[in-house]
Amino acid sequence: MKLVRVFLLLLCFYLSFCKPTLTSDTSQEEDLVEAKCLAKKYTHLSCNKVFCQPWQKCVEGTCVCKLPYQCPKNGTAVCATNGRSYPTYCQLKSLECLHPGTKFLNNGICKAEGKFSVSLYGNTNSEGIVEVKLVDQDTKMFICESSWSWTCKVLIILPSRFIYSISRGALDIQRRFTFPEETYLNSTECLHVHCRGYETSLAECTFTKRRAKGYQGLAGVVCYTENAELPTDESFQCVNGKYISQTKACDGVNDCGDQSDELCCKGCRGDSFLCKSGVCIPSQYKCNGEVDCITGDDEVNCEGFAPATQEETEILTADMNAERKRIKSLLPKLSCGVKNSVHARRKRVVGGRPAHHVEDFPWQVGIKEADGISCGGIYIGGCWILTAAHCVRVSKTHRYQIWTSLLDWIRPNREIKVELANRIIIHEKYNASTYQNDIALIEMKGYPNPKVCKLPKSTPACVPWSPYLFQPNDRCIVSGWGRGKDKQKVFSLKWGEVNLIGNCSKFYPNRFYEKEMQCAGTADGSIDACKGDSGGPLVCTDANNVTYVWGVVSWGENCGKPEFPGVYTKVANYFDWISYHVGRSLISQYNI
Ligand code: 4AZ
């Protein structure tokens, strides 16, 4: 690690060089980030931004349908609209995902009598007050208006008479419906309906009984038609083509129906929570026991956080949302990025420091070639090491040794294990002159069995599946045996805390490729990677204390110069490449 003392002069130079334009720069940068994000046309199926449902998996950034057999086996039978029973809710949802049309009808096996039905009470077939007849209930009931949110609006369009455009949702406008007085006077109770947004039928939402507050208190719906809302200067265009008012974007409410109005936000309006990934979620999802932000920040600092409670009477239907959560908990869990370390490391860092415990860096490896550690590497599970392409050559495969649990290579510690390289895969688009795609995989031989690697003191770092897991200014850790201050040789593992730096083209015009590279450093340059650290880890830890290999040390102009931060290969960009070579199940922490 390069450790350079801060010269006041240099700091002043830096401050005068960068700071005056910082405020306007920051908001301009934010606007640019937002515009770039919107151009990617993310929706509720974009697993770079949101988690997939348990009946889906993430393939190349999109949630696609699982096959029913890929669902967890345990669960209870459910009945579908085609009159058939299915062994589990997940299996039915995966089938529905593959062949839309067949929908959930009720929990339990199909029975001849008792059907869930929805209709509109009104004089046209495109708008009216919502009537529901639940399974096992004799009469039709109305839905309380207060519980009627977008998620339910899109669902009401489903009965065949009312299909207009399901993907575009329903129009949210105030209407007075022609409605006979005596009917509403007779209904003193209404159904409170709770939907999450993944449902395709109102039958999947949870119904409870509430007291109705008269005519105004019942839910009505007006179906969306092609020309219902024309674009204006104030409109936000959803990915599905619908136009909504700009004021409804980034408010936690899925007004578009495809969530595209909530996925590229720099702030959130109203009663909603901003995930670090730039997604607005309803405030009720904060601290609800389920992680909704891919960055995990909605389920931290929950002590003393009391979600709004509502007086509710009888629950009338099965809670399919609870069933969805249960299915999620049954999916295989990958163990990565969590340390066994008992040594609480202090957050504060003054410079590159020596590592004292191998448990603090259980993913760090050293690549030894000839007479010294030439590069770093990162253990990502199985027999696989991630490193920089410029560190290795396929022709030299049998000369490389992978040293794990190593602290100091001239004073070896007991835990060290040395493995041999079996295979080297260099990214096919690695460009040695521009350092683009500077990433490679080393497969270790394993001992005594080939392809079985037992590394008792090592833990894999998680491989990030989305470029939105960490953001500029997040603090991450770089480590390695590279050159130190004044290019002196270093024998012991050193580490230091650096910030992720956005918009790095300003430091490296025409040399920095944003999608593939990540800059990191400190304002004064005092902590930086240097020669010999290459191939080693830049790791970032999320809100839930899970550590990801965010970067691989790649290049930089000199070391420890604030105007030239360290450049890392942005690992999130290579998730598909890595999983293609090592196998999806080895590195897919979520969305499998
Ligand atoms: C190198 O030569 C190198 N300051 C690695 C990282 C950096 C510079 C040089 C970043 O391997």
Coordinates of C-alpha atoms in Angstrom, one line a residue, residues 115-468:
K115 CA -65.5 -19.3 -6.1
F116 CA -63.7 -16.0 -5.8
S117 CA -65.2 -13.4 -8.2
V118 CA -64.7 -9.8 -8.9
S119 CA -67.1 -7.5 -10.8
L120 CA -67.7 -3.8 -11.2
Y121 CA -71.0 -2.3 -9.9
G122 CA -71.7 0.4 -12.3
N123 CA -73.4 1.3 -15.6
T124 CA -70.5 0.8 -18.0
N125 CA -68.1 -2.0 -18.4
S126 CA -65.0 0.1 -17.9
E127 CA -65.7 1.8 -14.6
G128 CA -67.7 1.3 -11.4
I129 CA -67.4 0.3 -7.8
V130 CA -65.5 -2.9 -7.1
E131 CA -67.6 -5.8 -5.9
V132 CA -65.9 -9.0 -4.6
K133 CA -67.3 -12.4 -3.7
L134 CA -64.8 -14.3 -1.6
V135 CA -64.6 -18.1 -1.4
D136 CA -66.8 -19.4 1.4
Q137 CA -68.7 -16.1 1.7
D138 CA -72.3 -15.9 0.5
T139 CA -72.6 -12.3 -0.4
K140 CA -70.7 -9.9 -2.5
M141 CA -68.9 -7.1 -0.7
F142 CA -67.4 -3.8 -1.6
I143 CA -63.8 -2.8 -1.1
C144 CA -62.8 0.0 1.2
E145 CA -61.5 2.9 -0.8
S146 CA -58.7 3.6 1.7
S147 CA -57.1 0.2 0.9
W148 CA -57.3 0.6 -2.8
S149 CA -53.9 1.2 -4.2
W150 CA -52.3 0.9 -7.6
T151 CA -51.5 -2.7 -7.1
C152 CA -55.1 -3.6 -6.7
K153 CA -56.2 -1.3 -9.5
V154 CA -54.3 -3.2 -12.1
L155 CA -55.8 -6.4 -10.9
I156 CA -59.4 -5.4 -11.2
I157 CA -59.1 -5.1 -14.9
L158 CA -58.7 -8.9 -15.1
P159 CA -62.3 -10.2 -15.4
S160 CA -62.6 -10.6 -19.2
R161 CA -65.2 -7.9 -19.7
F162 CA -62.8 -5.3 -18.5
I163 CA -59.5 -6.0 -20.1
Y164 CA -58.2 -2.9 -21.6
S165 CA -54.5 -2.9 -21.1
I166 CA -53.3 -4.8 -18.1
S167 CA -49.7 -3.8 -18.2
R168 CA -50.7 -0.1 -18.2
G169 CA -52.6 -0.3 -15.0
A170 CA -55.8 1.6 -14.2
L171 CA -56.3 5.3 -14.3
D172 CA -56.3 7.1 -11.0
I173 CA -59.0 9.7 -11.3
Q174 CA -61.8 10.8 -9.1
R175 CA -65.3 9.9 -10.4
R176 CA -68.8 9.8 -8.9
F177 CA -70.5 6.6 -9.8
T178 CA -74.2 6.2 -10.3
F179 CA -75.0 4.0 -7.4
P180 CA -78.4 3.2 -5.8
E181 CA -78.5 4.7 -2.3
E182 CA -80.1 1.6 -0.7
T183 CA -77.3 -0.7 -1.8
Y184 CA -74.5 1.3 -0.1
L185 CA -76.7 2.0 3.0
N186 CA -77.0 -1.7 3.4
S187 CA -73.3 -2.3 3.3
T188 CA -71.9 -1.2 6.7
E189 CA -68.8 -3.3 6.2
C190 CA -66.2 -3.2 3.4
L191 CA -63.3 -5.3 2.5
H192 CA -59.8 -4.0 3.3
V193 CA -57.5 -5.4 0.7
H194 CA -53.7 -5.6 1.0
C195 CA -51.7 -6.3 -2.2
R196 CA -47.9 -6.2 -2.7
G197 CA -47.6 -5.6 -6.4
Y198 CA -46.5 -9.0 -7.7
E199 CA -50.1 -10.4 -7.7
T200 CA -51.9 -10.9 -11.0
S201 CA -55.3 -11.6 -9.4
L202 CA -57.1 -9.9 -6.6
A203 CA -57.6 -13.4 -5.2
E204 CA -53.9 -13.3 -4.1
C205 CA -54.3 -10.2 -2.0
T206 CA -55.2 -10.4 1.6
F207 CA -58.8 -9.4 2.6
T208 CA -59.9 -8.2 6.0
K209 CA -63.3 -6.8 7.1
R210 CA -63.6 -3.1 8.0
R211 CA -66.4 -0.7 8.8
A212 CA -67.3 1.3 5.7
K213 CA -67.4 5.0 5.9
G214 CA -70.4 5.5 3.6
Y215 CA -70.5 5.9 -0.1
Q216 CA -67.2 7.8 -0.5
G217 CA -65.5 5.0 1.4
L218 CA -65.8 2.3 -1.3
A219 CA -63.3 1.6 -4.0
G220 CA -64.1 2.5 -7.6
V221 CA -62.1 1.9 -10.7
V222 CA -61.8 3.4 -14.1
C223 CA -59.9 1.3 -16.6
Y224 CA -57.1 2.8 -18.5
T225 CA -57.6 3.2 -22.3
E226 CA -54.9 4.1 -24.9
N227 CA -55.7 7.8 -25.1
A228 CA -56.8 8.3 -21.5
E229 CA -53.8 10.4 -20.5
L230 CA -52.0 12.4 -23.2
P231 CA -48.4 13.4 -22.7
T232 CA -47.7 17.0 -21.6
D233 CA -44.5 18.8 -20.7
E234 CA -45.1 17.7 -17.2
S235 CA -45.5 14.0 -18.0
F236 CA -43.2 11.1 -17.1
Q237 CA -43.2 8.4 -19.7
C238 CA -43.2 4.9 -18.2
V239 CA -41.3 2.1 -19.9
N240 CA -44.6 0.5 -20.9
G241 CA -45.6 3.6 -22.7
K242 CA -48.1 5.0 -20.2
Y243 CA -47.8 8.7 -19.2
I244 CA -48.1 9.7 -15.6
S245 CA -47.7 13.1 -14.0
Q246 CA -44.1 13.9 -13.2
T247 CA -45.2 14.5 -9.6
K248 CA -46.0 10.8 -9.3
A249 CA -42.6 9.6 -10.2
C250 CA -40.4 8.7 -7.2
D251 CA -43.1 8.7 -4.6
G252 CA -42.9 5.0 -3.7
V253 CA -46.2 4.2 -5.5
N254 CA -46.0 2.1 -8.7
D255 CA -48.1 4.4 -10.9
C256 CA -46.8 3.1 -14.1
G257 CA -47.7 -0.5 -13.3
D258 CA -44.3 -1.7 -14.3
Q259 CA -42.5 0.2 -11.5
S260 CA -40.5 2.2 -14.0
D261 CA -41.4 5.5 -12.3
E262 CA -39.7 4.3 -9.1
L263 CA -36.4 2.9 -10.2
C264 CA -34.2 5.9 -11.1
C265 CA -34.6 8.3 -8.3
K266 CA -32.2 10.7 -6.5
G267 CA -34.8 11.4 -3.9
C268 CA -38.2 10.2 -2.9
R269 CA -41.4 12.2 -2.4
G270 CA -44.1 11.8 0.2
D271 CA -44.3 8.7 2.3
S272 CA -41.6 6.7 0.7
F273 CA -38.1 5.5 1.4
L274 CA -35.0 5.9 -0.9
C275 CA -32.9 2.7 -1.3
K276 CA -29.3 3.4 -1.8
S277 CA -29.8 1.8 -5.2
G278 CA -31.9 4.8 -6.3
V279 CA -35.3 3.0 -5.9
C280 CA -38.2 4.5 -4.0
I281 CA -40.3 2.0 -1.9
P282 CA -43.4 2.7 0.2
S283 CA -42.5 3.6 3.8
Q284 CA -44.5 0.6 5.0
Y285 CA -41.8 -1.7 3.5
K286 CA -39.1 -0.2 5.8
C287 CA -38.4 -2.5 8.7
N288 CA -41.1 -5.0 7.7
G289 CA -38.8 -8.0 8.1
E290 CA -38.3 -8.4 4.3
V291 CA -35.4 -6.9 2.4
D292 CA -36.8 -4.8 -0.4
C293 CA -33.8 -2.7 -1.4
I294 CA -31.1 -4.7 -3.2
T295 CA -28.7 -2.7 -1.0
G296 CA -30.5 -4.0 2.1
D297 CA -30.8 -0.6 3.7
D298 CA -34.6 -0.8 4.4
E299 CA -34.0 -3.5 7.1
V300 CA -31.3 -1.8 9.2
N301 CA -31.7 0.5 12.2
C302 CA -35.0 -1.0 12.9
E303 CA -34.9 -1.0 16.7
G304 CA -37.6 1.3 17.9
F305 CA -39.0 1.6 14.5
A306 CA -42.8 1.0 14.8
P307 CA -44.7 0.3 11.6
A308 CA -48.1 1.9 11.5
T309 CA -50.7 -0.5 13.0
Q310 CA -54.2 -0.6 11.8
E311 CA -57.2 -1.9 13.6
E312 CA -58.4 -4.8 11.6
T313 CA -61.1 -7.4 12.2
E314 CA -61.4 -10.9 10.7
I315 CA -58.9 -12.0 8.1
L316 CA -61.0 -13.6 5.4
T317 CA -58.5 -15.1 3.0
A318 CA -55.2 -17.0 3.1
D319 CA -52.2 -14.7 3.4
M320 CA -50.4 -15.5 0.1
N321 CA -47.9 -12.7 0.8
A322 CA -46.8 -14.6 3.9
E323 CA -46.6 -17.7 1.7
R324 CA -44.4 -15.8 -0.8
K325 CA -42.0 -14.8 2.0
R326 CA -41.9 -18.4 3.3
I327 CA -41.0 -19.6 -0.2
K328 CA -38.2 -17.0 -0.3
S329 CA -36.8 -18.3 3.0
L330 CA -36.7 -21.8 1.6
L331 CA -34.5 -20.9 -1.4
P332 CA -30.9 -22.0 -1.2
K333 CA -28.7 -19.5 0.5
L334 CA -25.1 -18.9 -0.5
S335 CA -22.6 -18.3 2.2
C336 CA -20.2 -15.5 1.2
G337 CA -18.9 -12.2 2.4
V338 CA -19.4 -12.9 6.1
K339 CA -16.4 -13.1 8.3
N340 CA -15.8 -15.4 11.2
S341 CA -13.6 -12.7 12.7
V342 CA -13.8 -12.0 16.4
H343 CA -11.5 -9.0 16.1
A344 CA -13.6 -6.0 15.7
R345 CA -11.6 -3.7 13.4
R346 CA -11.8 -0.1 14.0
K347 CA -13.5 1.9 11.2
R348 CA -11.1 4.8 11.5
V349 CA -8.0 4.6 9.3
V350 CA -5.1 6.9 9.0
G351 CA -3.2 5.2 6.2
G352 CA -2.3 1.8 4.9
R353 CA -2.1 -0.4 7.9
P354 CA -0.7 -3.9 8.4
A355 CA -3.3 -6.7 8.7
H356 CA -3.0 -8.7 11.9
H357 CA -5.5 -11.4 11.6
V358 CA -6.1 -13.7 8.6
E359 CA -9.8 -13.8 9.6
D360 CA -10.1 -10.2 8.7
F361 CA -9.2 -10.8 5.1
P362 CA -10.5 -14.3 4.5
W363 CA -10.9 -13.7 0.7
Q364 CA -7.5 -12.3 0.1
V365 CA -5.0 -14.5 -1.7
G366 CA -1.5 -13.9 -3.0
I367 CA -0.4 -15.1 -6.4
K368 CA 3.2 -16.3 -6.2
E369 CA 5.3 -16.6 -9.3
A370 CA 9.0 -17.4 -9.1
D371 CA 10.4 -15.7 -6.0
G372 CA 7.7 -13.5 -4.6
I373 CA 4.0 -12.5 -4.4
S374 CA 3.5 -10.9 -7.8
C375 CA -0.2 -10.1 -7.5
G376 CA -3.2 -10.3 -5.3
G377 CA -6.4 -12.3 -5.9
I378 CA -9.8 -12.8 -4.4
Y379 CA -11.3 -16.1 -3.4
I380 CA -14.9 -16.3 -4.7
G381 CA -15.8 -19.9 -3.7
G382 CA -15.2 -23.5 -4.9
C383 CA -11.7 -23.6 -6.4
W384 CA -12.0 -20.1 -8.0
I385 CA -9.8 -17.0 -7.6
L386 CA -10.6 -13.7 -9.3
T387 CA -7.6 -11.6 -10.3
A388 CA -6.5 -9.1 -13.0
A389 CA -5.9 -10.3 -16.5
H390 CA -2.6 -8.4 -16.5
C391 CA -1.4 -10.5 -13.6
V392 CA -1.4 -13.9 -15.4
R393 CA -0.6 -15.7 -18.6
V394 CA -2.2 -18.9 -19.7
S395 CA 1.1 -20.3 -20.8
K396 CA 2.5 -19.9 -17.3
T397 CA -0.4 -21.6 -15.5
H398 CA 1.7 -24.3 -13.9
R399 CA 4.1 -21.8 -12.4
Y400 CA 1.5 -20.0 -10.3
Q401 CA 0.9 -20.8 -6.6
I402 CA -2.1 -19.4 -4.8
W403 CA -1.2 -18.5 -1.2
T404 CA -4.3 -18.3 1.1
S405 CA -4.4 -17.1 4.7
L406 CA -1.1 -15.4 4.2
L407 CA -0.1 -12.3 6.2
D408 CA 3.6 -11.9 5.8
W409 CA 5.5 -13.9 3.3
I410 CA 8.9 -13.6 4.9
R411 CA 7.6 -14.5 8.3
P412 CA 5.0 -17.2 7.4
N413 CA 2.1 -17.7 9.7
R414 CA 0.7 -21.2 10.6
E415 CA -2.5 -20.9 8.7
I416 CA -1.0 -20.5 5.2
K417 CA -2.2 -22.9 2.6
V418 CA -0.6 -23.1 -0.9
E419 CA -2.6 -24.4 -3.8
L420 CA -1.5 -24.8 -7.4
A421 CA -3.2 -23.3 -10.4
N422 CA -5.0 -25.7 -12.7
R423 CA -6.5 -23.4 -15.3
I424 CA -6.5 -19.8 -16.1
I425 CA -9.3 -18.0 -17.9
I426 CA -8.5 -14.5 -19.2
H427 CA -11.4 -12.3 -20.3
E428 CA -11.6 -12.7 -24.1
K429 CA -11.9 -8.9 -24.5
Y430 CA -8.9 -8.0 -22.3
N431 CA -7.0 -5.2 -23.9
A432 CA -3.5 -4.9 -22.6
S433 CA -3.0 -1.4 -23.9
T434 CA -6.2 0.2 -22.5
Y435 CA -6.6 -2.2 -19.6
Q436 CA -10.2 -2.8 -20.5
N437 CA -11.7 -6.0 -19.2
D438 CA -8.7 -6.5 -16.9
I439 CA -10.1 -9.6 -15.2
A440 CA -9.2 -13.3 -15.1
L441 CA -10.1 -16.4 -13.2
I442 CA -7.8 -19.0 -11.8
E443 CA -9.0 -22.4 -11.0
M444 CA -7.0 -24.1 -8.3
K445 CA -6.1 -27.7 -8.5
G446 CA -7.5 -28.9 -5.2
Y447 CA -5.8 -31.4 -3.0
P448 CA -6.0 -34.4 -2.5
N449 CA -9.0 -34.4 -5.0
P450 CA -8.9 -32.3 -8.0
K451 CA -11.6 -29.7 -8.1
V452 CA -12.3 -29.9 -4.4
C453 CA -10.7 -27.1 -2.5
K454 CA -10.6 -27.1 1.2
L455 CA -9.6 -23.8 2.6
P456 CA -10.5 -23.8 6.3
K457 CA -9.4 -20.2 7.0
S458 CA -10.8 -18.7 3.8
T459 CA -14.3 -17.4 3.1
P460 CA -15.4 -16.3 -0.4
A461 CA -16.2 -12.7 -1.0
C462 CA -19.7 -12.3 -2.7
V463 CA -19.7 -11.4 -6.3
P464 CA -21.9 -8.3 -6.9
W465 CA -24.7 -9.0 -9.4
S466 CA -25.8 -5.4 -9.8
P467 CA -23.8 -2.2 -10.5
Y468 CA -26.2 -0.4 -8.1

